[in-house]
Amino acid sequence: MKFITWEKIYWVIFGLLFPIYLIPLLGEAPIKVPIQGKEWEFTKFGYFIYILLTYIIFFIPVWITVRLIVNRGWNEKETK
């Protein structure tokens, strides 16, 4: 799969933000996360799964939507 310029930038942003959100894993368990005004406690594994699913649910659909709009389909060539 050949990535065009906007996709490279998109995945670099994803690649930089994901490890930043994993920093709390270096601390002690349980990890407290505010979700809709309530504070939830997660184990380290639970927090990792929470962040992973959040990123999958957010970044993948946005990438697919933008790719379909910009490329006008799944074509590999960049439209100008």
Coordinates of N, CA and C in Angstrom, one line a residue:
M1 N 0.9 -1.2 0.0 CA 0.0 0.0 0.0 C 0.9 1.2 0.0
K2 N 0.7 2.1 -1.0 CA 1.5 3.3 -1.1 C 0.7 4.4 -0.3
F3 N 1.4 5.0 0.7 CA 0.8 6.1 1.4 C 1.1 7.5 0.8
I4 N 0.1 8.3 0.7 CA 0.3 9.7 0.2 C 0.7 10.6 1.3
T5 N 1.0 11.8 1.1 CA 1.5 12.7 2.1 C 0.6 12.9 3.3
W6 N -0.7 13.1 3.1 CA -1.5 13.4 4.2 C -1.6 12.1 5.1
E7 N -1.5 10.9 4.6 CA -1.6 9.7 5.4 C -0.3 9.6 6.2
K8 N 0.8 10.0 5.7 CA 2.1 9.9 6.4 C 2.0 10.8 7.6
I9 N 1.5 12.0 7.4 CA 1.3 12.9 8.6 C 0.4 12.4 9.6
Y10 N -0.7 11.8 9.1 CA -1.8 11.3 10.0 C -1.2 10.2 10.9
W11 N -0.5 9.3 10.3 CA 0.0 8.1 11.1 C 1.2 8.5 11.9
V12 N 1.9 9.6 11.6 CA 3.0 10.1 12.5 C 2.3 10.7 13.7
I13 N 1.3 11.4 13.5 CA 0.5 12.0 14.7 C 0.0 10.9 15.6
F14 N -0.6 9.8 15.0 CA -1.0 8.7 15.7 C 0.2 8.0 16.5
G15 N 1.3 7.9 15.8 CA 2.4 7.2 16.4 C 3.0 8.0 17.5
L16 N 2.9 9.3 17.5 CA 3.4 10.1 18.6 C 2.5 10.2 19.8
L17 N 1.2 10.3 19.5 CA 0.2 10.4 20.6 C 0.0 9.1 21.4
F18 N 0.1 8.0 20.7 CA -0.2 6.7 21.4 C 0.8 6.5 22.5
P19 N 2.1 6.6 22.3 CA 3.0 6.4 23.4 C 2.8 7.4 24.6
I20 N 2.4 8.6 24.2 CA 2.2 9.6 25.3 C 1.1 9.2 26.2
Y21 N 0.1 8.6 25.7 CA -1.0 8.2 26.5 C -0.7 6.9 27.3
L22 N 0.4 6.3 27.0 CA 0.8 5.1 27.7 C 1.8 5.4 28.9
I23 N 2.1 6.6 29.0 CA 3.0 7.0 30.1 C 2.5 6.7 31.5
P24 N 1.2 6.8 31.8 CA 0.7 6.3 33.1 C 1.0 4.9 33.4
L25 N 1.3 4.0 32.4 CA 1.7 2.6 32.7 C 3.0 2.5 33.4
L26 N 3.8 3.6 33.4 CA 5.1 3.5 34.1 C 4.9 3.7 35.6
G27 N 3.8 4.3 36.0 CA 3.5 4.6 37.4 C 3.0 3.3 38.1
E28 N 2.4 3.6 39.2 CA 1.8 2.5 40.0 C 0.3 2.2 39.6
A29 N -0.1 1.0 39.8 CA -1.5 0.6 39.6 C -2.2 0.8 40.8
P30 N -3.5 1.1 40.9 CA -4.4 1.3 39.7 C -4.3 2.7 39.1
I31 N -4.6 2.8 37.9 CA -4.5 4.0 37.2 C -5.9 4.6 37.2
K32 N -6.0 5.9 37.7 CA -7.4 6.5 37.7 C -7.6 7.4 36.5
V33 N -8.7 7.2 35.8 CA -9.1 7.9 34.6 C -10.5 8.5 34.8
P34 N -10.6 9.8 34.6 CA -11.9 10.4 34.6 C -12.7 10.1 33.3
I35 N -13.8 9.5 33.4 CA -14.7 9.2 32.2 C -16.1 9.7 32.5
Q36 N -16.5 10.7 31.7 CA -17.8 11.3 31.9 C -18.1 11.8 33.3
G37 N -17.1 12.4 33.9 CA -17.2 13.0 35.2 C -17.0 12.0 36.4
K38 N -16.9 10.7 36.1 CA -16.6 9.8 37.2 C -15.2 9.3 37.1
E39 N -14.6 9.0 38.2 CA -13.2 8.5 38.2 C -13.2 7.0 38.2
W40 N -12.6 6.4 37.2 CA -12.5 4.9 37.1 C -11.1 4.5 37.4
E41 N -11.0 3.3 38.1 CA -9.7 2.7 38.3 C -9.5 1.6 37.4
F42 N -8.3 1.6 36.7 CA -7.9 0.5 35.8 C -6.6 -0.2 36.3
T43 N -6.5 -1.4 36.0 CA -5.2 -2.1 36.1 C -4.4 -1.6 34.9
K44 N -3.1 -2.0 35.0 CA -2.2 -1.6 33.9 C -2.7 -2.2 32.5
F45 N -3.1 -3.5 32.6 CA -3.5 -4.1 31.3 C -4.9 -3.5 30.9
G46 N -5.8 -3.3 31.8 CA -7.1 -2.7 31.5 C -6.9 -1.3 30.9
Y47 N -6.0 -0.5 31.4 CA -5.7 0.8 30.9 C -5.2 0.7 29.5
F48 N -4.2 -0.2 29.2 CA -3.7 -0.4 27.9 C -4.8 -0.7 26.9
I49 N -5.7 -1.7 27.3 CA -6.8 -2.1 26.4 C -7.7 -0.9 26.2
Y50 N -8.0 -0.1 27.2 CA -8.9 1.1 27.1 C -8.3 2.1 26.1
I51 N -7.0 2.4 26.2 CA -6.3 3.3 25.3 C -6.3 2.7 23.9
L52 N -6.0 1.5 23.7 CA -5.9 0.8 22.4 C -7.3 0.9 21.7
L53 N -8.3 0.5 22.4 CA -9.7 0.5 21.8 C -10.1 1.9 21.5
T54 N -9.8 2.9 22.4 CA -10.1 4.3 22.1 C -9.5 4.7 20.8
Y55 N -8.2 4.4 20.6 CA -7.5 4.8 19.4 C -8.1 4.1 18.2
I56 N -8.4 2.8 18.3 CA -8.9 2.1 17.2 C -10.3 2.6 16.8
I57 N -11.1 2.9 17.8 CA -12.5 3.5 17.5 C -12.4 4.9 16.9
F58 N -11.4 5.7 17.3 CA -11.3 7.0 16.8 C -10.5 7.1 15.5
F59 N -9.2 6.7 15.5 CA -8.3 6.9 14.4 C -8.7 6.1 13.1
I60 N -9.1 4.9 13.2 CA -9.3 4.1 12.0 C -10.5 4.6 11.2
P61 N -11.7 4.9 11.8 CA -12.8 5.5 11.0 C -12.5 6.8 10.4
V62 N -11.8 7.7 11.2 CA -11.4 9.0 10.6 C -10.5 8.8 9.4
W63 N -9.5 7.9 9.5 CA -8.6 7.6 8.4 C -9.4 7.1 7.2
I64 N -10.3 6.2 7.4 CA -11.0 5.6 6.3 C -11.9 6.7 5.6
T65 N -12.6 7.5 6.4 CA -13.5 8.5 5.9 C -12.7 9.5 5.1
V66 N -11.6 10.0 5.6 CA -10.8 11.0 4.9 C -10.2 10.4 3.6
R67 N -9.7 9.2 3.7 CA -9.1 8.5 2.5 C -10.2 8.4 1.4
L68 N -11.4 8.0 1.8 CA -12.4 7.9 0.8 C -12.8 9.3 0.1
I69 N -12.8 10.3 1.0 CA -13.1 11.6 0.5 C -12.0 12.2 -0.4
V70 N -10.8 12.1 0.1 CA -9.6 12.7 -0.6 C -9.3 11.9 -1.9
N71 N -9.3 10.6 -1.8 CA -9.0 9.8 -3.0 C -10.2 9.5 -3.9
R72 N -11.3 9.9 -3.5 CA -12.6 9.6 -4.2 C -12.7 8.1 -4.4
G73 N -12.4 7.3 -3.4 CA -12.4 5.9 -3.5 C -11.2 5.3 -2.9
W74 N -10.9 4.0 -3.2 CA -9.8 3.3 -2.7 C -8.6 3.3 -3.6
N75 N -8.6 4.1 -4.7 CA -7.5 4.2 -5.6 C -6.2 4.5 -4.9
E76 N -5.2 4.0 -5.4 CA -3.9 4.2 -4.8 C -3.2 5.5 -5.3
K77 N -3.6 6.0 -6.4 CA -3.0 7.2 -6.9 C -3.6 8.5 -6.3
E78 N -2.7 9.5 -6.1 CA -3.2 10.7 -5.5 C -3.9 11.6 -6.5
T79 N -5.0 12.1 -6.1 CA -5.8 13.0 -7.0 C -5.3 14.4 -6.9
K80 N -5.2 15.1 -8.0 CA -4.7 16.5 -7.9 C -5.7 17.5 -8.4

